[in-house]
mmCIF file of C-alpha atoms and ligand atoms in Angstrom:
data_model
loop_
_atom_site.group_PDB
_atom_site.id
_atom_site.type_symbol
_atom_site.label_atom_id
_atom_site.label_comp_id
_atom_site.label_asym_id
_atom_site.label_seq_id
_atom_site.Cartn_x
_atom_site.Cartn_y
_atom_site.Cartn_z
ATOM 1 C CA MET A 1 0.000 0.000 0.000
ATOM 2 C CA GLU A 2 1.321 3.443 -0.886
ATOM 3 C CA ARG A 3 2.155 5.524 2.189
ATOM 4 C CA LYS A 4 0.440 8.893 2.220
ATOM 5 C CA PRO A 5 2.710 11.924 2.351
ATOM 6 C CA THR A 6 3.042 13.355 5.850
ATOM 7 C CA LYS A 7 2.422 16.945 6.787
ATOM 8 C CA ILE A 8 2.991 19.083 9.866
ATOM 9 C CA SER A 9 1.592 22.581 10.351
ATOM 10 C CA ILE A 10 3.213 24.952 12.821
ATOM 11 C CA ILE A 11 1.261 27.936 14.102
ATOM 12 C CA GLY A 12 3.535 30.683 15.392
ATOM 13 C CA ALA A 13 6.819 31.468 13.626
ATOM 14 C CA GLY A 14 8.705 32.995 16.542
ATOM 15 C CA ALA A 15 11.832 31.687 18.243
ATOM 16 C CA VAL A 16 10.114 28.416 19.193
ATOM 17 C CA GLY A 17 8.023 27.824 16.050
ATOM 18 C CA SER A 18 10.936 28.433 13.678
ATOM 19 C CA SER A 19 13.284 26.217 15.720
ATOM 20 C CA VAL A 20 10.672 23.450 15.814
ATOM 21 C CA ALA A 21 10.302 23.702 12.014
ATOM 22 C CA PHE A 22 14.087 23.538 11.569
ATOM 23 C CA SER A 23 14.425 20.594 13.926
ATOM 24 C CA ILE A 24 11.669 18.654 12.150
ATOM 25 C CA ALA A 25 13.153 19.508 8.751
ATOM 26 C CA THR A 26 16.660 18.311 9.658
ATOM 27 C CA GLN A 27 15.134 15.018 10.794
ATOM 28 C CA ARG A 28 13.399 14.618 7.400
ATOM 29 C CA LEU A 29 10.306 13.650 9.311
ATOM 30 C CA VAL A 30 7.611 14.723 6.851
ATOM 31 C CA ALA A 31 7.037 15.611 3.216
ATOM 32 C CA GLU A 32 5.508 19.010 3.958
ATOM 33 C CA ILE A 33 5.871 21.651 6.679
ATOM 34 C CA VAL A 34 3.553 24.659 6.762
ATOM 35 C CA ILE A 35 4.377 27.686 8.926
ATOM 36 C CA ILE A 36 1.537 30.072 9.842
ATOM 37 C CA ASP A 37 1.760 33.335 11.791
ATOM 38 C CA VAL A 38 -0.219 36.587 12.080
ATOM 39 C CA ASN A 39 3.046 38.066 10.918
ATOM 40 C CA ALA A 40 2.866 36.448 7.481
ATOM 41 C CA GLU A 41 6.158 37.941 6.370
ATOM 42 C CA LYS A 42 8.006 36.422 9.343
ATOM 43 C CA ALA A 43 6.491 32.999 8.579
ATOM 44 C CA GLU A 44 7.510 33.371 4.936
ATOM 45 C CA GLY A 45 11.052 34.375 5.874
ATOM 46 C CA GLU A 46 11.470 31.394 8.216
ATOM 47 C CA ALA A 47 10.146 28.960 5.570
ATOM 48 C CA MET A 48 12.464 30.461 2.939
ATOM 49 C CA ASP A 49 15.500 30.279 5.229
ATOM 50 C CA ILE A 50 14.916 26.604 6.121
ATOM 51 C CA SER A 51 14.110 25.730 2.478
ATOM 52 C CA HIS A 52 17.461 27.069 1.338
ATOM 53 C CA GLY A 53 19.112 24.248 3.302
ATOM 54 C CA ILE A 54 16.893 21.520 1.805
ATOM 55 C CA ILE A 55 19.825 20.254 -0.269
ATOM 56 C CA THR A 56 21.103 18.627 2.935
ATOM 57 C CA MET A 57 17.707 17.363 4.065
ATOM 58 C CA GLY A 58 16.202 15.574 1.066
ATOM 59 C CA SER A 59 13.123 16.664 -0.829
ATOM 60 C CA MET A 60 10.557 18.421 1.287
ATOM 61 C CA ASN A 61 8.010 21.172 0.755
ATOM 62 C CA ILE A 62 8.519 23.832 3.429
ATOM 63 C CA HIS A 63 6.319 26.884 3.006
ATOM 64 C CA SER A 64 4.329 29.516 4.867
ATOM 65 C CA GLY A 65 0.585 29.712 4.497
ATOM 66 C CA SER A 66 -2.798 30.600 5.899
ATOM 67 C CA TYR A 67 -5.078 28.509 8.118
ATOM 68 C CA ALA A 68 -6.599 26.909 5.003
ATOM 69 C CA ASP A 69 -3.250 25.136 4.606
ATOM 70 C CA VAL A 70 -3.669 23.065 7.788
ATOM 71 C CA VAL A 71 -5.938 20.699 5.848
ATOM 72 C CA ASP A 72 -4.614 17.111 5.821
ATOM 73 C CA SER A 73 -2.014 17.729 8.538
ATOM 74 C CA ASP A 74 -0.957 14.708 10.578
ATOM 75 C CA LEU A 75 0.070 17.073 13.342
ATOM 76 C CA ILE A 76 -0.590 20.724 14.118
ATOM 77 C CA ILE A 77 1.842 22.371 16.524
ATOM 78 C CA ILE A 78 0.766 25.515 18.379
ATOM 79 C CA THR A 79 3.547 27.896 19.388
ATOM 80 C CA ALA A 80 1.745 31.253 19.004
ATOM 81 C CA GLY A 81 1.984 33.434 22.056
ATOM 82 C CA VAL A 82 3.776 36.288 23.710
ATOM 83 C CA GLY A 83 6.573 36.171 26.253
ATOM 84 C CA ARG A 84 6.458 37.719 29.713
ATOM 85 C CA LYS A 85 7.241 41.459 29.933
ATOM 86 C CA PRO A 86 9.146 42.815 32.957
ATOM 87 C CA GLY A 87 6.772 43.411 35.868
ATOM 88 C CA GLU A 88 3.976 41.408 34.277
ATOM 89 C CA THR A 89 2.296 38.780 36.438
ATOM 90 C CA ARG A 90 1.825 35.162 35.432
ATOM 91 C CA LEU A 91 -1.905 35.857 35.288
ATOM 92 C CA ASP A 92 -1.518 38.893 32.952
ATOM 93 C CA LEU A 93 0.625 36.842 30.612
ATOM 94 C CA ALA A 94 -1.757 33.881 30.723
ATOM 95 C CA ALA A 95 -4.722 36.140 29.888
ATOM 96 C CA LYS A 96 -2.903 37.426 26.780
ATOM 97 C CA ASN A 97 -1.935 33.959 25.614
ATOM 98 C CA VAL A 98 -5.437 32.635 26.276
ATOM 99 C CA ALA A 99 -6.791 35.342 23.947
ATOM 100 C CA ILE A 100 -4.253 34.332 21.279
ATOM 101 C CA ALA A 101 -5.088 30.623 21.743
ATOM 102 C CA ARG A 102 -8.811 31.399 21.290
ATOM 103 C CA ASP A 103 -8.037 33.195 18.037
ATOM 104 C CA VAL A 104 -5.852 30.309 16.852
ATOM 105 C CA THR A 105 -8.500 27.692 17.775
ATOM 106 C CA LYS A 106 -11.295 29.559 15.992
ATOM 107 C CA ASN A 107 -9.240 29.867 12.796
ATOM 108 C CA LEU A 108 -7.824 26.359 12.993
ATOM 109 C CA MET A 109 -11.212 24.685 13.427
ATOM 110 C CA LYS A 110 -12.558 26.287 10.234
ATOM 111 C CA TYR A 111 -10.239 24.003 8.276
ATOM 112 C CA TYR A 112 -9.284 21.155 10.652
ATOM 113 C CA ASN A 113 -9.986 17.763 9.112
ATOM 114 C CA GLY A 114 -7.868 15.474 11.310
ATOM 115 C CA GLY A 115 -4.503 15.107 12.989
ATOM 116 C CA ALA A 116 -3.180 15.524 16.499
ATOM 117 C CA VAL A 117 -2.733 18.983 17.994
ATOM 118 C CA MET A 118 0.382 19.564 20.074
ATOM 119 C CA VAL A 119 0.499 22.683 22.240
ATOM 120 C CA ILE A 120 3.750 24.397 23.220
ATOM 121 C CA SER A 121 2.465 27.929 23.992
ATOM 122 C CA ASN A 122 2.607 28.809 27.676
ATOM 123 C CA PRO A 123 1.140 28.357 30.192
ATOM 124 C CA VAL A 124 1.039 25.065 28.335
ATOM 125 C CA ASP A 125 -1.394 23.230 30.662
ATOM 126 C CA VAL A 126 -3.888 26.113 30.529
ATOM 127 C CA ILE A 127 -3.627 26.523 26.752
ATOM 128 C CA THR A 128 -3.934 22.758 26.192
ATOM 129 C CA TYR A 129 -7.091 22.677 28.321
ATOM 130 C CA LEU A 130 -8.563 25.706 26.554
ATOM 131 C CA ILE A 131 -7.876 24.445 23.028
ATOM 132 C CA GLN A 132 -9.242 20.987 23.802
ATOM 133 C CA LYS A 133 -12.442 22.426 25.265
ATOM 134 C CA GLU A 134 -13.009 25.134 22.653
ATOM 135 C CA SER A 135 -12.128 22.963 19.668
ATOM 136 C CA GLY A 136 -14.488 20.207 20.820
ATOM 137 C CA LEU A 137 -11.861 17.631 19.797
ATOM 138 C CA PRO A 138 -11.539 14.404 21.815
ATOM 139 C CA ALA A 139 -9.503 14.853 25.024
ATOM 140 C CA GLY A 140 -6.202 13.262 23.984
ATOM 141 C CA ARG A 141 -6.249 14.648 20.435
ATOM 142 C CA VAL A 142 -5.009 17.930 21.921
ATOM 143 C CA PHE A 143 -1.991 17.504 24.142
ATOM 144 C CA GLY A 144 0.729 19.750 25.516
ATOM 145 C CA THR A 145 4.479 19.154 25.663
ATOM 146 C CA GLY A 146 3.962 19.520 29.418
ATOM 147 C CA THR A 147 6.796 18.194 31.548
ATOM 148 C CA VAL A 148 8.586 16.374 28.724
ATOM 149 C CA LEU A 149 11.050 19.271 28.525
ATOM 150 C CA ASP A 150 11.366 19.342 32.327
ATOM 151 C CA SER A 151 11.964 15.581 32.350
ATOM 152 C CA ALA A 152 14.746 16.027 29.787
ATOM 153 C CA ARG A 153 16.289 18.718 31.969
ATOM 154 C CA PHE A 154 15.842 16.509 35.043
ATOM 155 C CA ARG A 155 17.718 13.654 33.389
ATOM 156 C CA TYR A 156 20.367 16.095 32.176
ATOM 157 C CA PHE A 157 20.995 17.423 35.704
ATOM 158 C CA LEU A 158 21.043 13.874 37.063
ATOM 159 C CA SER A 159 23.530 12.771 34.414
ATOM 160 C CA THR A 160 25.960 15.573 35.238
ATOM 161 C CA ARG A 161 25.831 14.731 38.951
ATOM 162 C CA LEU A 162 25.928 10.966 38.519
ATOM 163 C CA ASP A 163 28.660 11.187 35.873
ATOM 164 C CA ALA A 164 26.774 8.713 33.688
ATOM 165 C CA ASP A 165 25.417 8.850 30.131
ATOM 166 C CA ILE A 166 22.003 10.532 30.089
ATOM 167 C CA ARG A 167 20.674 7.640 27.980
ATOM 168 C CA ASN A 168 21.261 5.294 30.935
ATOM 169 C CA ILE A 169 19.329 7.560 33.270
ATOM 170 C CA HIS A 170 15.566 7.187 33.343
ATOM 171 C CA GLY A 171 12.908 9.054 35.239
ATOM 172 C CA PHE A 172 10.433 11.855 34.765
ATOM 173 C CA THR A 173 8.751 14.812 36.351
ATOM 174 C CA ALA A 174 4.966 15.167 36.404
ATOM 175 C CA GLY A 175 2.266 17.715 37.200
ATOM 176 C CA GLU A 176 2.183 21.298 35.998
ATOM 177 C CA HIS A 177 4.799 22.594 33.550
ATOM 178 C CA GLY A 178 5.697 25.146 36.204
ATOM 179 C CA GLU A 179 6.323 25.613 39.876
ATOM 180 C CA SER A 180 4.070 22.838 41.227
ATOM 181 C CA GLN A 181 5.624 20.047 39.152
ATOM 182 C CA PHE A 182 7.494 17.355 41.051
ATOM 183 C CA ALA A 183 10.192 14.768 40.476
ATOM 184 C CA VAL A 184 8.848 11.233 40.377
ATOM 185 C CA TRP A 185 11.781 9.819 42.310
ATOM 186 C CA SER A 186 10.214 6.352 42.367
ATOM 187 C CA SER A 187 10.686 6.278 38.562
ATOM 188 C CA VAL A 188 14.406 7.081 38.568
ATOM 189 C CA HIS A 189 16.865 4.328 37.757
ATOM 190 C CA VAL A 190 20.305 4.122 36.200
ATOM 191 C CA SER A 191 20.503 1.334 33.699
ATOM 192 C CA GLY A 192 17.954 -0.641 35.713
ATOM 193 C CA MET A 193 19.610 0.063 39.082
ATOM 194 C CA ARG A 194 17.694 1.967 41.747
ATOM 195 C CA LEU A 195 19.028 5.498 42.181
ATOM 196 C CA ASP A 196 19.832 5.128 45.894
ATOM 197 C CA SER A 197 21.750 1.878 45.294
ATOM 198 C CA PHE A 198 23.620 3.442 42.386
ATOM 199 C CA CYS A 199 24.640 6.434 44.520
ATOM 200 C CA ALA A 200 25.655 4.210 47.453
ATOM 201 C CA LYS A 201 27.779 1.943 45.226
ATOM 202 C CA ARG A 202 29.421 4.891 43.470
ATOM 203 C CA GLY A 203 29.924 6.944 46.625
ATOM 204 C CA ILE A 204 27.792 9.838 45.348
ATOM 205 C CA ALA A 205 26.034 12.139 47.831
ATOM 206 C CA LEU A 206 23.166 13.344 45.651
ATOM 207 C CA ASP A 207 21.265 16.446 46.742
ATOM 208 C CA LYS A 208 17.837 15.597 45.327
ATOM 209 C CA ASP A 209 16.348 18.960 46.275
ATOM 210 C CA GLU A 210 19.005 20.703 44.243
ATOM 211 C CA VAL A 211 18.311 18.526 41.183
ATOM 212 C CA ILE A 212 14.608 19.391 41.136
ATOM 213 C CA LYS A 213 15.334 23.050 41.942
ATOM 214 C CA ASP A 214 17.676 23.259 38.928
ATOM 215 C CA THR A 215 15.096 21.464 36.791
ATOM 216 C CA VAL A 216 12.242 23.826 37.647
ATOM 217 C CA SER A 217 14.324 26.998 37.395
ATOM 218 C CA SER A 218 16.330 26.115 34.281
ATOM 219 C CA GLY A 219 13.896 27.751 31.811
ATOM 220 C CA ALA A 220 14.129 31.025 33.735
ATOM 221 C CA GLN A 221 17.922 30.672 33.899
ATOM 222 C CA VAL A 222 18.122 30.425 30.112
ATOM 223 C CA ILE A 223 15.680 33.308 29.593
ATOM 224 C CA LYS A 224 17.740 35.476 31.950
ATOM 225 C CA ARG A 225 20.768 34.935 29.712
ATOM 226 C CA LYS A 226 19.364 34.854 26.161
ATOM 227 C CA GLY A 227 15.762 36.089 26.395
ATOM 228 C CA VAL A 228 14.029 32.924 25.118
ATOM 229 C CA THR A 229 14.276 29.146 25.279
ATOM 230 C CA ASN A 230 14.018 27.543 21.876
ATOM 231 C CA TYR A 231 16.495 24.750 21.133
ATOM 232 C CA ALA A 232 15.666 22.197 23.834
ATOM 233 C CA ILE A 233 11.913 22.623 23.331
ATOM 234 C CA ALA A 234 12.442 22.302 19.567
ATOM 235 C CA ALA A 235 14.356 19.041 20.024
ATOM 236 C CA ILE A 236 11.624 17.727 22.339
ATOM 237 C CA ALA A 237 8.847 18.811 19.968
ATOM 238 C CA ALA A 238 10.560 17.049 17.057
ATOM 239 C CA GLU A 239 10.829 13.847 19.114
ATOM 240 C CA LEU A 240 7.132 14.030 19.985
ATOM 241 C CA ALA A 241 6.276 14.849 16.358
ATOM 242 C CA SER A 242 8.134 11.730 15.262
ATOM 243 C CA THR A 243 6.156 9.713 17.821
ATOM 244 C CA VAL A 244 2.873 11.027 16.394
ATOM 245 C CA VAL A 245 3.743 10.741 12.723
ATOM 246 C CA LYS A 246 5.139 7.206 13.143
ATOM 247 C CA ASN A 247 2.372 6.224 15.600
ATOM 248 C CA LYS A 248 4.974 4.845 18.019
ATOM 249 C CA HIS A 249 2.907 4.641 21.228
ATOM 250 C CA SER A 250 5.932 5.862 23.174
ATOM 251 C CA ILE A 251 5.315 6.929 26.761
ATOM 252 C CA PHE A 252 5.973 10.575 27.598
ATOM 253 C CA SER A 253 4.979 12.811 30.468
ATOM 254 C CA VAL A 254 2.766 15.027 28.287
ATOM 255 C CA SER A 255 -0.157 17.189 29.329
ATOM 256 C CA SER A 256 -3.721 16.206 28.474
ATOM 257 C CA VAL A 257 -7.148 16.697 29.997
ATOM 258 C CA LEU A 258 -7.583 13.940 32.574
ATOM 259 C CA HIS A 259 -10.679 12.004 33.507
ATOM 260 C CA ASP A 260 -10.599 10.206 36.825
ATOM 261 C CA TYR A 261 -6.841 9.748 36.883
ATOM 262 C CA TYR A 262 -6.052 9.250 40.564
ATOM 263 C CA GLY A 263 -9.365 11.055 41.086
ATOM 264 C CA ILE A 264 -8.219 14.056 38.989
ATOM 265 C CA ASN A 265 -10.713 15.500 36.525
ATOM 266 C CA ASP A 266 -11.079 18.446 34.198
ATOM 267 C CA VAL A 267 -7.549 19.844 34.133
ATOM 268 C CA ALA A 268 -4.755 19.313 31.640
ATOM 269 C CA ILE A 269 -1.690 18.105 33.489
ATOM 270 C CA SER A 270 1.306 15.894 32.730
ATOM 271 C CA VAL A 271 1.255 12.212 33.589
ATOM 272 C CA PRO A 272 2.908 9.316 31.718
ATOM 273 C CA SER A 273 0.878 8.844 28.557
ATOM 274 C CA PHE A 274 1.021 6.801 25.361
ATOM 275 C CA VAL A 275 1.522 9.067 22.352
ATOM 276 C CA GLY A 276 0.488 7.994 18.856
ATOM 277 C CA ASP A 277 -1.093 9.297 15.679
ATOM 278 C CA GLU A 278 -4.230 10.410 17.524
ATOM 279 C CA GLY A 279 -2.214 12.315 20.141
ATOM 280 C CA VAL A 280 -2.500 10.924 23.662
ATOM 281 C CA VAL A 281 -4.016 7.510 23.086
ATOM 282 C CA GLY A 282 -4.022 6.520 26.763
ATOM 283 C CA ASN A 283 -2.755 7.585 30.166
ATOM 284 C CA LEU A 284 -0.566 5.080 31.960
ATOM 285 C CA VAL A 285 -1.818 4.575 35.523
ATOM 286 C CA TYR A 286 1.651 4.823 36.986
ATOM 287 C CA ASP A 287 2.338 3.440 40.469
ATOM 288 C CA PHE A 288 2.902 6.784 42.170
ATOM 289 C CA THR A 289 3.897 6.563 45.821
ATOM 290 C CA ALA A 290 1.510 8.105 48.368
ATOM 291 C CA GLU A 291 3.701 11.230 48.534
ATOM 292 C CA GLU A 292 3.834 11.548 44.734
ATOM 293 C CA THR A 293 0.065 11.064 44.489
ATOM 294 C CA GLU A 294 -0.395 13.884 46.975
ATOM 295 C CA LYS A 295 1.916 16.140 44.931
ATOM 296 C CA LEU A 296 0.077 15.299 41.704
ATOM 297 C CA ARG A 297 -3.291 16.087 43.257
ATOM 298 C CA ASN A 298 -1.926 19.313 44.705
ATOM 299 C CA SER A 299 -0.531 20.371 41.313
ATOM 300 C CA ALA A 300 -3.913 19.623 39.694
ATOM 301 C CA LYS A 301 -5.650 21.663 42.384
ATOM 302 C CA GLN A 302 -3.360 24.618 41.722
ATOM 303 C CA LEU A 303 -3.970 24.373 37.988
ATOM 304 C CA ARG A 304 -7.741 24.218 38.496
ATOM 305 C CA ALA A 305 -7.530 27.348 40.667
ATOM 306 C CA PHE A 306 -5.482 29.073 37.944
ATOM 307 C CA LEU A 307 -8.065 28.114 35.303
ATOM 308 C CA ASP A 308 -10.809 29.446 37.593
ATOM 309 C CA SER A 309 -8.971 32.752 38.021
ATOM 310 C CA LEU A 310 -8.843 33.031 34.216
ATOM 311 C CA GLY A 311 -12.571 32.263 33.983
ATOM 312 C CA ILE A 312 -11.978 29.056 32.015
HETATM 313 P P1 LIG B 401 7.877 34.652 20.018
HETATM 314 O O1 LIG B 401 7.339 35.949 20.529
HETATM 315 O O2 LIG B 401 9.258 34.617 19.441
HETATM 316 O O3 LIG B 401 6.898 34.096 18.893
HETATM 317 C C1 LIG B 401 5.523 34.019 19.043
HETATM 318 C C2 LIG B 401 4.918 34.111 17.658
HETATM 319 O O4 LIG B 401 3.490 33.994 17.808
HETATM 320 C C3 LIG B 401 5.182 35.454 16.970
HETATM 321 O O5 LIG B 401 5.801 35.226 15.712
HETATM 322 C C4 LIG B 401 3.804 36.067 16.822
HETATM 323 O O6 LIG B 401 3.638 36.848 15.638
HETATM 324 C C5 LIG B 401 2.916 34.828 16.821
HETATM 325 N N1 LIG B 401 1.520 35.106 17.140
HETATM 326 C C6 LIG B 401 1.023 35.940 18.104
HETATM 327 N N2 LIG B 401 -0.315 35.952 18.056
HETATM 328 C C7 LIG B 401 -0.692 35.095 17.074
HETATM 329 C C8 LIG B 401 -1.942 34.673 16.550
HETATM 330 N N3 LIG B 401 -3.089 35.140 17.067
HETATM 331 N N4 LIG B 401 -1.941 33.785 15.552
HETATM 332 C C9 LIG B 401 -0.786 33.316 15.021
HETATM 333 N N5 LIG B 401 0.425 33.684 15.468
HETATM 334 C C10 LIG B 401 0.479 34.554 16.488
HETATM 335 O O7 LIG B 401 7.732 33.616 21.213
HETATM 336 P P2 LIG B 401 8.495 32.228 21.333
HETATM 337 O O8 LIG B 401 9.772 32.435 22.054
HETATM 338 O O9 LIG B 401 8.491 31.566 19.990
HETATM 339 O O10 LIG B 401 7.524 31.429 22.344
HETATM 340 C C11 LIG B 401 6.248 30.992 21.905
HETATM 341 C C12 LIG B 401 5.488 30.352 23.043
HETATM 342 O O11 LIG B 401 6.131 29.139 23.406
HETATM 343 C C13 LIG B 401 5.446 31.209 24.335
HETATM 344 O O12 LIG B 401 4.165 31.102 24.905
HETATM 345 C C14 LIG B 401 6.492 30.558 25.213
HETATM 346 O O13 LIG B 401 6.276 30.781 26.588
HETATM 347 C C15 LIG B 401 6.261 29.104 24.832
HETATM 348 N N6 LIG B 401 7.323 28.154 25.206
HETATM 349 C C16 LIG B 401 6.899 26.992 25.758
HETATM 350 C C17 LIG B 401 7.813 26.027 26.155
HETATM 351 C C18 LIG B 401 7.301 24.763 26.758
HETATM 352 O O14 LIG B 401 8.079 23.959 27.309
HETATM 353 N N7 LIG B 401 6.010 24.507 26.709
HETATM 354 C C19 LIG B 401 9.181 26.265 25.969
HETATM 355 C C20 LIG B 401 9.579 27.456 25.384
HETATM 356 C C21 LIG B 401 8.632 28.397 25.006
#
């Protein structure tokens, strides 16, 4: 059977959207990439710039477009949004990005005819919830990158302290992509060996609080130095895009609207989930410890309160 050509649409051509497009292009993941932005010229410029390197990437159609061009996408990636201005509260910023997400959803749904929707715009759990509700799409079809980036940072900080290859270090963070997320220490192992045993055998005194503190603050640390974060999220988004396009059913700590997951309902939050061509195709009921369960429920409660304060 002939395989249908694959297509990814990216909405928002800023630092994140353009880096995601570049990352996907260098991986030769799809036949077509469409970049859409209210600033049509910016989207066109980004598509042109990436296209000029196609000689190293194989044949691919990378172009800018309008919302009508999302038709037949296997995946639509939302990166439209504004960054935080000095002195602005988290709530002010969220209100602005909620308004942008509403505009994006309205335009997108005029032409949507299938495909998963992956949200990157922040606050990612709020925007994921909003887009899922306002699009009327099935819960898992819209998912957010959530704590996948945080989990990558978590493993990175563990690998530097444990002096071991990051690929041998497993574990994830869950909850909100923000302050109330938590490290799922029960999930951490080094090449199959429990973290505490590994540290004892190797004579490593690991400060776990420091690892999670670095993980949660690392986005802000990068922003303080260069103004945006774009490369790590682009690499993560490309990995998730590959999982969707190839229908891999890989498990990632992505954000999706939960229904009776450890008693949590009606918030989008990150828990280990199977990702495939329909987005989140199932949440894994992970064996959280009692303490982790408490932290997850607390994070969900905080997110619900945040949604309430935004009138969502
Ligand atoms: P940016 O300002 O560089 O780009 C945002 C783009 O969105 C701009 O090109 C702008 O024209 C466009 N835009 C604004 N309103 C739009 C609309 N209504 N329709 C279409 N396009 C619109 O910002 P950035 O650095 O690319 O960041 C984008 C978003 O990604 C932010 O919300 C940021 O916080 C978020 N982000 C999330 C993660 C994560 O882990 N989830 C990581 C990094 C950044």
